[in-house]
XYZ file of C-alpha atoms in Angstrom:
425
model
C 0.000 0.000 0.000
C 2.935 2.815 0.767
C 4.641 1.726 -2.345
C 0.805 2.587 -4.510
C 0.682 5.582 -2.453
C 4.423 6.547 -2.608
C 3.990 6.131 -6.277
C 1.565 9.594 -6.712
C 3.423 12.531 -7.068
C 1.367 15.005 -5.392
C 1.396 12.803 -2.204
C 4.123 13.233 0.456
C 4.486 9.297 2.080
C 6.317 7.764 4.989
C 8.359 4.933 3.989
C 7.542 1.180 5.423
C 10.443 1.031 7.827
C 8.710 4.504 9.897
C 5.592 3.605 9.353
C 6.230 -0.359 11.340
C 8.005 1.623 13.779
C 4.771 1.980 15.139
C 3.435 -1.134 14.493
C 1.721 -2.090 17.740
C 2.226 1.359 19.863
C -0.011 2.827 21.979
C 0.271 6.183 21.139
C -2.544 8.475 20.415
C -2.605 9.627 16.167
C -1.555 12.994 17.079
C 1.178 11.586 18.513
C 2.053 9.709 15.645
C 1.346 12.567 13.274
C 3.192 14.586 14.818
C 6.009 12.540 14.589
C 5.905 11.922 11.647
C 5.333 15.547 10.032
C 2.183 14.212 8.010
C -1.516 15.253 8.211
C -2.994 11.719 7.488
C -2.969 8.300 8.317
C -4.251 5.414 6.740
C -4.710 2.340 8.706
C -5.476 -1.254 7.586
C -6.406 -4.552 8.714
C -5.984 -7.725 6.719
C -7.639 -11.063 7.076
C -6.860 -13.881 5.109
C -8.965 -17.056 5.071
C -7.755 -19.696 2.482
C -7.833 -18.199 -0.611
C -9.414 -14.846 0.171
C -8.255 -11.781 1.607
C -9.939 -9.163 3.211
C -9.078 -5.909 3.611
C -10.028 -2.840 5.834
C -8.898 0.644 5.431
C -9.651 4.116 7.108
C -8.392 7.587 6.209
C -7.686 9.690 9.367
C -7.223 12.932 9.689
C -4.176 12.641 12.101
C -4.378 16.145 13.808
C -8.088 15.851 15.274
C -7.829 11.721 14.725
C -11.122 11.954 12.972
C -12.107 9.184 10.785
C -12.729 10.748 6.834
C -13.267 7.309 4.792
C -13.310 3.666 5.432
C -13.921 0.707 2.995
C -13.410 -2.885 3.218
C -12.563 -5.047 -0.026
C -12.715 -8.747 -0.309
C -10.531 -10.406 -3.407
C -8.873 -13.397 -3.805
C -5.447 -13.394 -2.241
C -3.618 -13.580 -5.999
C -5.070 -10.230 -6.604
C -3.662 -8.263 -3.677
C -1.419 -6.228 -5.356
C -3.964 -4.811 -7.949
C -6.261 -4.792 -4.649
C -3.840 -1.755 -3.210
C -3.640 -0.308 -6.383
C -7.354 0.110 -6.530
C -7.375 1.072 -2.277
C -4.711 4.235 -3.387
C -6.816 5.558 -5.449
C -9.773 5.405 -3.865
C -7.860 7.530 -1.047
C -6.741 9.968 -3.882
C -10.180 10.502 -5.052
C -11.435 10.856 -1.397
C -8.289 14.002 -0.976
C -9.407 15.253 -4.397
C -5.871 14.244 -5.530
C -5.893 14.451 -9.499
C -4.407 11.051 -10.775
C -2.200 11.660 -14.426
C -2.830 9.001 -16.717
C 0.259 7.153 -16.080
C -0.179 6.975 -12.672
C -3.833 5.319 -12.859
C -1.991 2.646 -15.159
C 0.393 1.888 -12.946
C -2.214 1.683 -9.849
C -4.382 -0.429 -12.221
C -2.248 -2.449 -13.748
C -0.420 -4.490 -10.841
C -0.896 -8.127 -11.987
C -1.819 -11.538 -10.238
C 0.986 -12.781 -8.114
C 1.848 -16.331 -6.122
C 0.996 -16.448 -2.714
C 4.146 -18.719 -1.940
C 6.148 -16.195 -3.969
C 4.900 -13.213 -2.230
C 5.381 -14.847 1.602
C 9.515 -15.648 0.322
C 9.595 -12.279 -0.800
C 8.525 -10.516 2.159
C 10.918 -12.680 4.276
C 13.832 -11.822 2.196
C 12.847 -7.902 2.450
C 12.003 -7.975 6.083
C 13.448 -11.176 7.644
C 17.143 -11.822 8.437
C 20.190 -10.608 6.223
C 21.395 -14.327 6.581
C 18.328 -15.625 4.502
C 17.599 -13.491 2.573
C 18.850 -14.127 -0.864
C 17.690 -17.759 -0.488
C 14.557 -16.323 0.371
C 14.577 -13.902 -2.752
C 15.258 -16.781 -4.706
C 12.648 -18.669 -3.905
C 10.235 -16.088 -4.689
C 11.734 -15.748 -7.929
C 11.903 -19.478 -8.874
C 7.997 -19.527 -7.512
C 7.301 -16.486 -9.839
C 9.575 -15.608 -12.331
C 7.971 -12.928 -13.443
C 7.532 -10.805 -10.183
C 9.797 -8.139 -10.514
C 10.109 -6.500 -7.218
C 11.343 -10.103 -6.084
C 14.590 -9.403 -8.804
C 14.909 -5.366 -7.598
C 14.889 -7.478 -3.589
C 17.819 -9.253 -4.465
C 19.783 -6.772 -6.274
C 19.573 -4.813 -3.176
C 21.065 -7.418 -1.086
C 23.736 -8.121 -3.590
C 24.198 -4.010 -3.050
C 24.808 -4.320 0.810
C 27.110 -7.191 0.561
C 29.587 -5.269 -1.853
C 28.985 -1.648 -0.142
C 30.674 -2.860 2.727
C 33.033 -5.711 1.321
C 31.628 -8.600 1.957
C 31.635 -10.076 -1.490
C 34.172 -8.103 -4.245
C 32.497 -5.011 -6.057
C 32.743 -7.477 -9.034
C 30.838 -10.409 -7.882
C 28.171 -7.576 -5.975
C 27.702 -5.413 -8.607
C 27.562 -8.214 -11.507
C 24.758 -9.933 -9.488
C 23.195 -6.540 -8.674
C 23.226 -5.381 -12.396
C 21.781 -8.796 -13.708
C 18.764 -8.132 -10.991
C 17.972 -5.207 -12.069
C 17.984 -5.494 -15.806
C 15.973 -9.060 -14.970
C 12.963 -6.598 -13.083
C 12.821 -4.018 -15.581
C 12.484 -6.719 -18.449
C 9.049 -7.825 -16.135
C 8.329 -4.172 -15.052
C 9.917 -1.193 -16.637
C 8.177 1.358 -14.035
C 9.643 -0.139 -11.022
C 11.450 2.334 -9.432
C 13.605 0.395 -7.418
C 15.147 -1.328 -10.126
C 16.342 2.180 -11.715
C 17.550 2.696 -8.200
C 19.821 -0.353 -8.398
C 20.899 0.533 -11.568
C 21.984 4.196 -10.615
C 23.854 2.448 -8.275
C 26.167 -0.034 -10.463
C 26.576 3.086 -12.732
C 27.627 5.198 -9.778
C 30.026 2.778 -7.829
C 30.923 0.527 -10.032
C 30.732 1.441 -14.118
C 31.809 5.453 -12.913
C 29.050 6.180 -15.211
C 27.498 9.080 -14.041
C 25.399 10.604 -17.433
C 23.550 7.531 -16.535
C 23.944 7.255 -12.495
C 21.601 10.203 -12.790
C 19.435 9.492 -15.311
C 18.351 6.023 -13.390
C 18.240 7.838 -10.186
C 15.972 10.702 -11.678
C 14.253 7.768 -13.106
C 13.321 6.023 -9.851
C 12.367 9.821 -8.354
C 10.263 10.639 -11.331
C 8.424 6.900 -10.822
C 8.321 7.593 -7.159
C 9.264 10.889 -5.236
C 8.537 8.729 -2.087
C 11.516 6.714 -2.260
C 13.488 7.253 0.879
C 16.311 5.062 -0.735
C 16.452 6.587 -4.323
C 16.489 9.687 -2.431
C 19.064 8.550 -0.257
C 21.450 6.896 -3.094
C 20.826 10.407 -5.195
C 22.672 12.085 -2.954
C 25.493 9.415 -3.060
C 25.765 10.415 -6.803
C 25.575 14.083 -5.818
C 28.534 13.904 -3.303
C 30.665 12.048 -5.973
C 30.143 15.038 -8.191
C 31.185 17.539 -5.870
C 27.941 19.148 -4.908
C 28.364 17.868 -1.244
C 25.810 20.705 -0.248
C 22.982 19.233 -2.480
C 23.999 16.119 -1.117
C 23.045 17.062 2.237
C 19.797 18.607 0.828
C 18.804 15.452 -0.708
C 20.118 13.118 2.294
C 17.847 15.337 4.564
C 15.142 14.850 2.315
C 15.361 10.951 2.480
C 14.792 11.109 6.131
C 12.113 13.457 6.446
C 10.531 10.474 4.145
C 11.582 7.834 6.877
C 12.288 10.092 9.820
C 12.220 6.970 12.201
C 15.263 4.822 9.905
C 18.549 5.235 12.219
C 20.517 4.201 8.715
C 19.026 7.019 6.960
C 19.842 9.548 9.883
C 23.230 8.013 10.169
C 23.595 8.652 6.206
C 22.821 12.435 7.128
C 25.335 12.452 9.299
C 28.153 11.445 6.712
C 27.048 13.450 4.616
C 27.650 16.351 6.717
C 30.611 14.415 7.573
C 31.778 14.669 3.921
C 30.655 18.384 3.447
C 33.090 19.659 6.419
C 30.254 20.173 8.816
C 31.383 17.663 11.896
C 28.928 18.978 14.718
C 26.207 17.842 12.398
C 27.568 14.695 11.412
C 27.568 13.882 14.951
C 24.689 15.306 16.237
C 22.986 12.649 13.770
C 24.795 10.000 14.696
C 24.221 10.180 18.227
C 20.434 10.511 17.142
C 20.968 7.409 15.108
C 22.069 5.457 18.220
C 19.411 6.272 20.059
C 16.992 4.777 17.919
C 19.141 2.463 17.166
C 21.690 1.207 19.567
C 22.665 -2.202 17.397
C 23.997 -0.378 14.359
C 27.232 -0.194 13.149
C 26.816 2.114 10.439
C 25.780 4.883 12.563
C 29.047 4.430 15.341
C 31.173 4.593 12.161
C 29.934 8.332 11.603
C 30.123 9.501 14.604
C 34.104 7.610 15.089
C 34.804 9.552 11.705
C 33.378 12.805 13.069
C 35.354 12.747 17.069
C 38.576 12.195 14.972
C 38.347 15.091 12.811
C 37.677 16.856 15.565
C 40.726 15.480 17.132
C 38.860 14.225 20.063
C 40.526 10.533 19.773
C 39.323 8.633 22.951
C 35.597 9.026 21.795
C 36.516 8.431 18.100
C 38.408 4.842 19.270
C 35.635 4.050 21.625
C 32.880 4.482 18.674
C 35.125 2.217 16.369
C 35.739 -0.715 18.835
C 31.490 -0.398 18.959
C 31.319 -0.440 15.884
C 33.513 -3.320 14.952
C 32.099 -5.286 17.714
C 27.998 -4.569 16.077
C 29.549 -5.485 12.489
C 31.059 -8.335 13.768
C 34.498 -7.055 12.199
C 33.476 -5.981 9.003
C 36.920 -4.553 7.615
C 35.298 -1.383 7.278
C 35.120 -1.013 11.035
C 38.537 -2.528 11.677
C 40.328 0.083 9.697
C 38.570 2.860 10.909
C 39.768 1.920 14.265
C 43.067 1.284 13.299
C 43.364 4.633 11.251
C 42.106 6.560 14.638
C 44.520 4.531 16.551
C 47.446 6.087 14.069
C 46.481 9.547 13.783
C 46.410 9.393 18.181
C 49.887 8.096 18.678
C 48.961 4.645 19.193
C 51.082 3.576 16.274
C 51.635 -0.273 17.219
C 48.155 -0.902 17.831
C 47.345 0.240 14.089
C 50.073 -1.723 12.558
C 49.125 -5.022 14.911
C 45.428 -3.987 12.857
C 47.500 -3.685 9.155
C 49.016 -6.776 9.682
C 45.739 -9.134 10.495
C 44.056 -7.040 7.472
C 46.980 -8.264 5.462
C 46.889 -11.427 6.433
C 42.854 -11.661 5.678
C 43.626 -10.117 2.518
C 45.697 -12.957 1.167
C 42.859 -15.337 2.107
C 39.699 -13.758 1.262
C 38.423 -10.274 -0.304
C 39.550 -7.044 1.918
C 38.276 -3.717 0.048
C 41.845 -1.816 -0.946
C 40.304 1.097 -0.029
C 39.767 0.251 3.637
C 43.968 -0.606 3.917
C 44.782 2.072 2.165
C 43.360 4.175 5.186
C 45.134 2.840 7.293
C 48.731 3.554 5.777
C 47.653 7.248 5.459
C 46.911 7.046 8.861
C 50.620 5.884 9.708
C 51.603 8.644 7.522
C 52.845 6.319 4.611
C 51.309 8.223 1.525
C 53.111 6.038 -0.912
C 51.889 2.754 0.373
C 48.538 4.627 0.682
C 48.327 5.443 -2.821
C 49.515 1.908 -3.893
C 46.439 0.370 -2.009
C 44.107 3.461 -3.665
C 45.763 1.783 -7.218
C 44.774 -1.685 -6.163
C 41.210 0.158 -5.512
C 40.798 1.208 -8.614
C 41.920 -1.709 -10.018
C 38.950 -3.504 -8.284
C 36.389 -0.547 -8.284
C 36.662 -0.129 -4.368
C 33.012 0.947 -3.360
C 33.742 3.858 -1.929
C 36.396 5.633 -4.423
C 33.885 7.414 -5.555
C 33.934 9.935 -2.487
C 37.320 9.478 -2.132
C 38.109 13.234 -2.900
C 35.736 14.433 -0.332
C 36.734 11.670 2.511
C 38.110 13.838 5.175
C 40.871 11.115 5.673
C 42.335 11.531 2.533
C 42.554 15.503 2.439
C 46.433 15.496 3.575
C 46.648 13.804 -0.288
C 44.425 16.317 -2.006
C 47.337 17.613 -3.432
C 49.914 15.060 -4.493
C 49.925 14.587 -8.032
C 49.225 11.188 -8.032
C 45.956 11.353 -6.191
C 44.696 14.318 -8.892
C 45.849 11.770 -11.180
C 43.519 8.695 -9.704
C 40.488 11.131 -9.415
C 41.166 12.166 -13.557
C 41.088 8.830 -14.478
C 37.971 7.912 -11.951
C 35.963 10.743 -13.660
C 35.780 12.844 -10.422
C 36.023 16.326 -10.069
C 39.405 17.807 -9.186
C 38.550 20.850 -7.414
């Protein structure tokens, strides 16, 4: 139902993840409302019996929590999706929203799908990162031709090269294939010109297309939190780390209750110079959610270029304790414990990241911090080659990584961001 919703461009929509966030609270709608910056609620019930679903759905006007609308549909559980198609825009009609044309066909269009396919689907969106591409799988082997099962996996794929768990070329690959494979079944799904932006922005250095697919998913959806979100990736790459921040705040005021999102604020304030930002969202990531890594990374990065070193090293060691020592983490630390005198604890770190690196995949990049950290810029810049060779993840904000500033103007490292496509001033 968000996604029909999120898909009308006149609407402003919370995403899913805010929206569950309150899944079960016992707050007033005011409250939630309030919250959530929005003048309306919809809520739903759904009842399944066999092969027939019933649904339930009520407009409120969140401010006064007065109901507006209510109407219950009964369908058979194939049709669901085309079931909240028709539900969004029966609440258009009842907020005198005015539909274009290729809006009502998408809303009206949304075709029968496999229950069994639907259920894996869900659990590989929702469920645990451990299962999930099994479970996306499944729901694609059930259905071939359900698309936002391909755009599901291609995420995944996303997450596990972002942050070097499988090598950009085996991540991206996957990811690319996905996405081409949901566009061939739907070539309005926004989330698959997401994923797309995506392999065009860290991996192909692509960007006359990076921004075309991300204006894509935007024009398709304006709701999308993540397309949002990855848009101003692309616009930090490019050097317009002030629209970046614009756009990254604009993500979260779509899912103002996502502590990745806030996090993602914060680095990009991070990136754009501004470091009491970056960790005033980080700390506000924390506290809604205290189990993620992503968010102790900021605020780590944000202490130490403040030169405030004992609460940078104590946010690493967090952090590489939540991510259970992704290399990302374990760098970071041991480029904080460099640039604080604590030289033999970061080359103890180099050494077991070398090591792991002759065994299994270690992201160039993340090493290559760490000898700038020692103040080695020739062994850094040997690493950044290796990077490029391998199409690092994050190279593409390499010229606005705070880290790397003390090489901003060594000749070699204008000559890595020619030859990446980035902008040199």
């Amino acid at each position: 139902m968000i996604t029909a919703l999120g898909s009308v461009q006149a609407l402003r929509v919370i995403s899913r993840t805010s929206v569950l966030g309150f899944k079960g609270t016992k707050k007033s709608m005011p409250e939630i409302a309030r919250e959530l910056n929005v003048d309306a609620i919809v809520e739903g019930a759904i009842l399944r019996s066999g092969d027939q679903v019933r649904i339930t759905a009520q407009l409120i006007h969140a401010p006064t929590d007065r109901h507006l609308w209510a109407e219950s549909y009964e369908r058979n559980v194939r049709d669901v999706l085309a079931l909240q198609g028709e539900v969004a825009q029966a609440i258009a009609r009842e907020i005198r929203i005015q539909l274009t044309p290729q809006e009502r066909a998408r809303l009206g269009n949304a075709r029968p799908i496999n229950t069994q396919a639907y259920e894996a689907y869900v659990k590989g969106v929702v469920g645990p990162s451990g299962q999930a591409i099994e479970s996306l799988e499944q729901a694609i082997l059930l259905d071939p031709g359900y698309a936002p099962a391909y755009a599901g996996l291609g995420s995944r794929y996303y997450t596990l090269g972002l942050f070097g768990t499988l090598s950009p070329a085996e991540a991206y690959t996957h990811m690319k294939e996905a996405a081409l494979q949901a566009l061939e079944k739907d070539g309005a799904l926004p989330q698959a010109y997401d994923l797309l932006g995506l392999v065009r922005l860290h991996y192909e250095w692509n960007w006359p297309d990076a921004e075309k697919d991300f204006r894509r998913a935007l024009e398709l959806n304006p709701n999308l939190a993540d397309a949002r979100h990855d848009y101003a990736h692309y616009l930090l790459a490019m050097g317009r780390e002030q629209d970046s921040v614009v756009e990254s705040r604009r993500a979260v005021e779509l899912d103002p209750q996502s502590a990745t999102l806030t996090a993602c604020l914060g680095w990009h304030h991070l990136y754009a110079s501004q470091y009491d930002q970056a960790v005033e969202q980080a700390q506000k990531a924390i506290r809604m959610n205290p189990n993620g890594f992503w968010a102790q990374l900021v605020l780590g990065w944000a202490y130490e270029q403040k030169s405030l070193y004992p609460p940078a090293i104590a946010a690493f060691e967090k952090a590489v304790e939540l991510s259970r020592g992704r290399t990302i983490s374990v760098a970071s630390l041991a480029h904080a414990y460099a640039t604080s005198g604590q030289r033999r604890e970061a080359q103890q770190v180099l050494a077991k990241l070398q090591e792991q690196a002759a065994r299994s995949y270690v992201p160039a990049y993340d090493v290559a911090t760490v000898y700038l950290g020692l103040g080695d810029p020739d062994q850094a810049l040997e690493w950044l080659e290796k990077a490029y060779v391998e199409r690092s993840s994050f190279l593409v904000h390499i010229h606005w990584d705070p880290r790397f500033k003390g090489l901003r103007s060594d000749p070699r490292f204008r000559n890595l961001l020619g030859r990446i496509g980035l902008p040199q001033s």
